Amino acid sequence: MKVEGQYTIDAPRDRVWALLNDPGVLQRATPGCRELHPLGDDRYRAVLELAVGPVRGTFEGQVSITDKAPPERLTLRVEGAGRPGTVRASGELRLEPQDGRTVVHYVGDAQVTGVLMSVGHRLFGGVAKQLAGQFFAALQREVERAQQAGGGT
């Protein structure tokens, strides 16, 4: 199942890049992320609580950041398993500077098994887009929080 879109963050590309590479920010911005523990080499052990339609569950697995080309693009990979099934997803984020802001273009793909598969690709696609929107909205809040902490800079 593929998902793609774009989101504009009101911050320069270098700042957005730094946030995307900050484990604390990743944990706070990722919907349902309860734990994110560094394993080294841009890999993290993660615990996520997610709901896809009527299916809810806790997933344990790994998040990794690969294919880095600072500050232009990176790939996020997620693999997890839980009672509702397994999830394997990857998404490329491309950061485009635009008048002091950053347009983040994303293209992702996910495979699910188990009960998750029963909700169907149509519902899962909508949920994936919603989760992406929540992630980028949370990233924007991180920008605003950093600006307030830094006196508006």
PDB file of C-alpha atoms in Angstrom:
ATOM      1  CA  MET A   1       0.000   0.000   0.000  1.00  0.00           C
ATOM      2  CA  LYS A   2       1.473   3.329  -1.070  1.00  0.00           C
ATOM      3  CA  VAL A   3       0.938   6.763   0.420  1.00  0.00           C
ATOM      4  CA  GLU A   4       2.322  10.105  -0.665  1.00  0.00           C
ATOM      5  CA  GLY A   5       1.844  13.782  -0.041  1.00  0.00           C
ATOM      6  CA  GLN A   6       3.514  16.928   1.143  1.00  0.00           C
ATOM      7  CA  TYR A   7       3.444  19.179   4.177  1.00  0.00           C
ATOM      8  CA  THR A   8       4.874  22.666   4.664  1.00  0.00           C
ATOM      9  CA  ILE A   9       6.808  23.359   7.866  1.00  0.00           C
ATOM     10  CA  ASP A  10       7.337  26.991   8.847  1.00  0.00           C
ATOM     11  CA  ALA A  11      11.096  26.670   9.371  1.00  0.00           C
ATOM     12  CA  PRO A  12      14.247  26.615   7.237  1.00  0.00           C
ATOM     13  CA  ARG A  13      15.335  23.284   5.789  1.00  0.00           C
ATOM     14  CA  ASP A  14      18.389  22.937   8.081  1.00  0.00           C
ATOM     15  CA  ARG A  15      16.152  23.284  11.148  1.00  0.00           C
ATOM     16  CA  VAL A  16      13.649  20.712   9.859  1.00  0.00           C
ATOM     17  CA  TRP A  17      16.532  18.348   9.071  1.00  0.00           C
ATOM     18  CA  ALA A  18      17.872  18.696  12.618  1.00  0.00           C
ATOM     19  CA  LEU A  19      14.438  17.957  14.091  1.00  0.00           C
ATOM     20  CA  LEU A  20      13.992  14.858  11.930  1.00  0.00           C
ATOM     21  CA  ASN A  21      17.294  13.546  13.276  1.00  0.00           C
ATOM     22  CA  ASP A  22      16.514  14.227  16.951  1.00  0.00           C
ATOM     23  CA  PRO A  23      15.289  11.046  18.712  1.00  0.00           C
ATOM     24  CA  GLY A  24      13.298  13.020  21.292  1.00  0.00           C
ATOM     25  CA  VAL A  25      11.481  14.926  18.575  1.00  0.00           C
ATOM     26  CA  LEU A  26      10.835  11.722  16.633  1.00  0.00           C
ATOM     27  CA  GLN A  27       9.284  10.109  19.694  1.00  0.00           C
ATOM     28  CA  ARG A  28       7.070  13.106  20.482  1.00  0.00           C
ATOM     29  CA  ALA A  29       6.015  13.594  16.852  1.00  0.00           C
ATOM     30  CA  THR A  30       5.296   9.976  15.922  1.00  0.00           C
ATOM     31  CA  PRO A  31       1.645   9.134  16.601  1.00  0.00           C
ATOM     32  CA  GLY A  32       1.305   6.376  19.175  1.00  0.00           C
ATOM     33  CA  CYS A  33       5.033   6.191  19.956  1.00  0.00           C
ATOM     34  CA  ARG A  34       5.384   5.161  23.606  1.00  0.00           C
ATOM     35  CA  GLU A  35       9.098   4.342  23.607  1.00  0.00           C
ATOM     36  CA  LEU A  36      12.062   5.061  21.362  1.00  0.00           C
ATOM     37  CA  HIS A  37      15.446   3.773  22.538  1.00  0.00           C
ATOM     38  CA  PRO A  38      18.658   4.355  20.546  1.00  0.00           C
ATOM     39  CA  LEU A  39      20.451   1.223  19.343  1.00  0.00           C
ATOM     40  CA  GLY A  40      23.192   3.097  17.462  1.00  0.00           C
ATOM     41  CA  ASP A  41      23.754   3.894  13.783  1.00  0.00           C
ATOM     42  CA  ASP A  42      20.402   5.727  13.429  1.00  0.00           C
ATOM     43  CA  ARG A  43      18.470   2.663  14.643  1.00  0.00           C
ATOM     44  CA  TYR A  44      15.957   2.674  17.483  1.00  0.00           C
ATOM     45  CA  ARG A  45      13.881   0.130  19.358  1.00  0.00           C
ATOM     46  CA  ALA A  46      10.291   1.358  19.381  1.00  0.00           C
ATOM     47  CA  VAL A  47       6.978   0.593  21.039  1.00  0.00           C
ATOM     48  CA  LEU A  48       3.927   1.992  19.239  1.00  0.00           C
ATOM     49  CA  GLU A  49       0.250   1.865  20.150  1.00  0.00           C
ATOM     50  CA  LEU A  50      -1.868   2.254  17.038  1.00  0.00           C
ATOM     51  CA  ALA A  51      -5.437   1.870  15.881  1.00  0.00           C
ATOM     52  CA  VAL A  52      -6.449   1.103  12.308  1.00  0.00           C
ATOM     53  CA  GLY A  53     -10.217   1.226  12.171  1.00  0.00           C
ATOM     54  CA  PRO A  54     -11.529  -1.244  14.749  1.00  0.00           C
ATOM     55  CA  VAL A  55      -8.132  -2.931  15.149  1.00  0.00           C
ATOM     56  CA  ARG A  56      -5.993  -1.657  18.015  1.00  0.00           C
ATOM     57  CA  GLY A  57      -2.717  -2.944  19.266  1.00  0.00           C
ATOM     58  CA  THR A  58       0.771  -2.468  20.587  1.00  0.00           C
ATOM     59  CA  PHE A  59       3.647  -3.048  18.222  1.00  0.00           C
ATOM     60  CA  GLU A  60       7.264  -3.583  19.179  1.00  0.00           C
ATOM     61  CA  GLY A  61       9.978  -3.249  16.618  1.00  0.00           C
ATOM     62  CA  GLN A  62      12.647  -1.100  15.112  1.00  0.00           C
ATOM     63  CA  VAL A  63      12.822   2.311  13.452  1.00  0.00           C
ATOM     64  CA  SER A  64      15.813   3.230  11.330  1.00  0.00           C
ATOM     65  CA  ILE A  65      16.905   6.277   9.378  1.00  0.00           C
ATOM     66  CA  THR A  66      18.743   5.400   6.174  1.00  0.00           C
ATOM     67  CA  ASP A  67      19.770   6.854   2.828  1.00  0.00           C
ATOM     68  CA  LYS A  68      20.675  10.207   4.336  1.00  0.00           C
ATOM     69  CA  ALA A  69      21.620  13.061   2.022  1.00  0.00           C
ATOM     70  CA  PRO A  70      21.787  16.037   4.431  1.00  0.00           C
ATOM     71  CA  PRO A  71      19.786  18.244   4.427  1.00  0.00           C
ATOM     72  CA  GLU A  72      17.838  17.105   1.363  1.00  0.00           C
ATOM     73  CA  ARG A  73      16.408  13.646   2.008  1.00  0.00           C
ATOM     74  CA  LEU A  74      16.273  10.587   4.215  1.00  0.00           C
ATOM     75  CA  THR A  75      14.348   7.347   4.467  1.00  0.00           C
ATOM     76  CA  LEU A  76      12.498   6.216   7.582  1.00  0.00           C
ATOM     77  CA  ARG A  77      11.975   2.472   7.948  1.00  0.00           C
ATOM     78  CA  VAL A  78       9.678   0.843  10.498  1.00  0.00           C
ATOM     79  CA  GLU A  79       9.296  -2.849  11.259  1.00  0.00           C
ATOM     80  CA  GLY A  80       7.067  -4.025  14.048  1.00  0.00           C
ATOM     81  CA  ALA A  81       5.011  -6.915  15.306  1.00  0.00           C
ATOM     82  CA  GLY A  82       2.179  -7.224  17.769  1.00  0.00           C
ATOM     83  CA  ARG A  83      -0.959  -9.170  18.450  1.00  0.00           C
ATOM     84  CA  PRO A  84      -2.848  -7.598  15.509  1.00  0.00           C
ATOM     85  CA  GLY A  85      -0.125  -8.560  13.003  1.00  0.00           C
ATOM     86  CA  THR A  86       3.052  -7.170  11.539  1.00  0.00           C
ATOM     87  CA  VAL A  87       3.889  -3.874   9.895  1.00  0.00           C
ATOM     88  CA  ARG A  88       6.781  -3.158   7.582  1.00  0.00           C
ATOM     89  CA  ALA A  89       6.916   0.370   6.184  1.00  0.00           C
ATOM     90  CA  SER A  90       9.360   2.775   4.630  1.00  0.00           C
ATOM     91  CA  GLY A  91       9.029   6.355   3.577  1.00  0.00           C
ATOM     92  CA  GLU A  92      11.323   8.739   1.789  1.00  0.00           C
ATOM     93  CA  LEU A  93      11.212  12.338   2.962  1.00  0.00           C
ATOM     94  CA  ARG A  94      12.528  14.998   0.604  1.00  0.00           C
ATOM     95  CA  LEU A  95      13.018  18.499   2.027  1.00  0.00           C
ATOM     96  CA  GLU A  96      12.564  21.394  -0.377  1.00  0.00           C
ATOM     97  CA  PRO A  97      13.448  24.922   0.799  1.00  0.00           C
ATOM     98  CA  GLN A  98      10.844  27.518  -0.127  1.00  0.00           C
ATOM     99  CA  ASP A  99      10.985  31.152   1.033  1.00  0.00           C
ATOM    100  CA  GLY A 100      12.333  30.379   4.515  1.00  0.00           C
ATOM    101  CA  ARG A 101       9.984  27.443   4.946  1.00  0.00           C
ATOM    102  CA  THR A 102      10.369  23.769   4.078  1.00  0.00           C
ATOM    103  CA  VAL A 103       8.077  21.668   1.938  1.00  0.00           C
ATOM    104  CA  VAL A 104       8.437  18.041   2.994  1.00  0.00           C
ATOM    105  CA  HIS A 105       7.489  15.667   0.183  1.00  0.00           C
ATOM    106  CA  TYR A 106       6.904  12.103   1.324  1.00  0.00           C
ATOM    107  CA  VAL A 107       6.408   8.822  -0.498  1.00  0.00           C
ATOM    108  CA  GLY A 108       5.871   5.668   1.493  1.00  0.00           C
ATOM    109  CA  ASP A 109       4.959   2.038   1.222  1.00  0.00           C
ATOM    110  CA  ALA A 110       3.613  -0.311   3.883  1.00  0.00           C
ATOM    111  CA  GLN A 111       2.906  -4.005   4.109  1.00  0.00           C
ATOM    112  CA  VAL A 112       0.733  -5.440   6.870  1.00  0.00           C
ATOM    113  CA  THR A 113      -0.233  -8.960   7.904  1.00  0.00           C
ATOM    114  CA  GLY A 114      -2.639 -10.554  10.330  1.00  0.00           C
ATOM    115  CA  VAL A 115      -5.824  -8.902  11.549  1.00  0.00           C
ATOM    116  CA  LEU A 116      -4.556  -5.561  10.222  1.00  0.00           C
ATOM    117  CA  MET A 117      -4.928  -6.873   6.707  1.00  0.00           C
ATOM    118  CA  SER A 118      -8.627  -7.510   7.335  1.00  0.00           C
ATOM    119  CA  VAL A 119      -9.382  -3.785   7.535  1.00  0.00           C
ATOM    120  CA  GLY A 120      -8.520  -3.471   3.854  1.00  0.00           C
ATOM    121  CA  HIS A 121      -6.169  -1.280   1.896  1.00  0.00           C
ATOM    122  CA  ARG A 122      -8.699   1.498   1.463  1.00  0.00           C
ATOM    123  CA  LEU A 123      -9.135   2.076   5.184  1.00  0.00           C
ATOM    124  CA  PHE A 124      -5.439   1.534   5.872  1.00  0.00           C
ATOM    125  CA  GLY A 125      -4.474   4.125   3.235  1.00  0.00           C
ATOM    126  CA  GLY A 126      -6.674   6.752   4.866  1.00  0.00           C
ATOM    127  CA  VAL A 127      -5.225   5.986   8.275  1.00  0.00           C
ATOM    128  CA  ALA A 128      -1.670   6.190   6.894  1.00  0.00           C
ATOM    129  CA  LYS A 129      -2.366   9.651   5.453  1.00  0.00           C
ATOM    130  CA  GLN A 130      -3.931  10.734   8.747  1.00  0.00           C
ATOM    131  CA  LEU A 131      -0.897   9.501  10.719  1.00  0.00           C
ATOM    132  CA  ALA A 132       1.442  11.352   8.332  1.00  0.00           C
ATOM    133  CA  GLY A 133      -0.578  14.542   8.855  1.00  0.00           C
ATOM    134  CA  GLN A 134      -0.392  14.118  12.635  1.00  0.00           C
ATOM    135  CA  PHE A 135       3.372  13.543  12.437  1.00  0.00           C
ATOM    136  CA  PHE A 136       4.026  16.702  10.414  1.00  0.00           C
ATOM    137  CA  ALA A 137       1.648  18.809  12.536  1.00  0.00           C
ATOM    138  CA  ALA A 138       3.563  17.630  15.623  1.00  0.00           C
ATOM    139  CA  LEU A 139       6.834  18.489  13.870  1.00  0.00           C
ATOM    140  CA  GLN A 140       5.497  22.022  13.290  1.00  0.00           C
ATOM    141  CA  ARG A 141       4.663  22.261  17.011  1.00  0.00           C
ATOM    142  CA  GLU A 142       8.259  21.220  17.785  1.00  0.00           C
ATOM    143  CA  VAL A 143       9.477  24.099  15.601  1.00  0.00           C
ATOM    144  CA  GLU A 144       7.222  26.528  17.467  1.00  0.00           C
ATOM    145  CA  ARG A 145       8.302  25.155  20.843  1.00  0.00           C
ATOM    146  CA  ALA A 146      11.976  25.577  19.926  1.00  0.00           C
ATOM    147  CA  GLN A 147      11.324  29.133  18.716  1.00  0.00           C
ATOM    148  CA  GLN A 148       9.583  30.042  21.993  1.00  0.00           C
ATOM    149  CA  ALA A 149      12.381  28.492  24.048  1.00  0.00           C
ATOM    150  CA  GLY A 150      14.943  30.403  21.997  1.00  0.00           C
ATOM    151  CA  GLY A 151      13.137  33.734  22.259  1.00  0.00           C
ATOM    152  CA  GLY A 152      11.527  33.582  18.834  1.00  0.00           C
ATOM    153  CA  THR A 153      14.604  32.766  16.820  1.00  0.00           C
TER     154      THR A 153
END
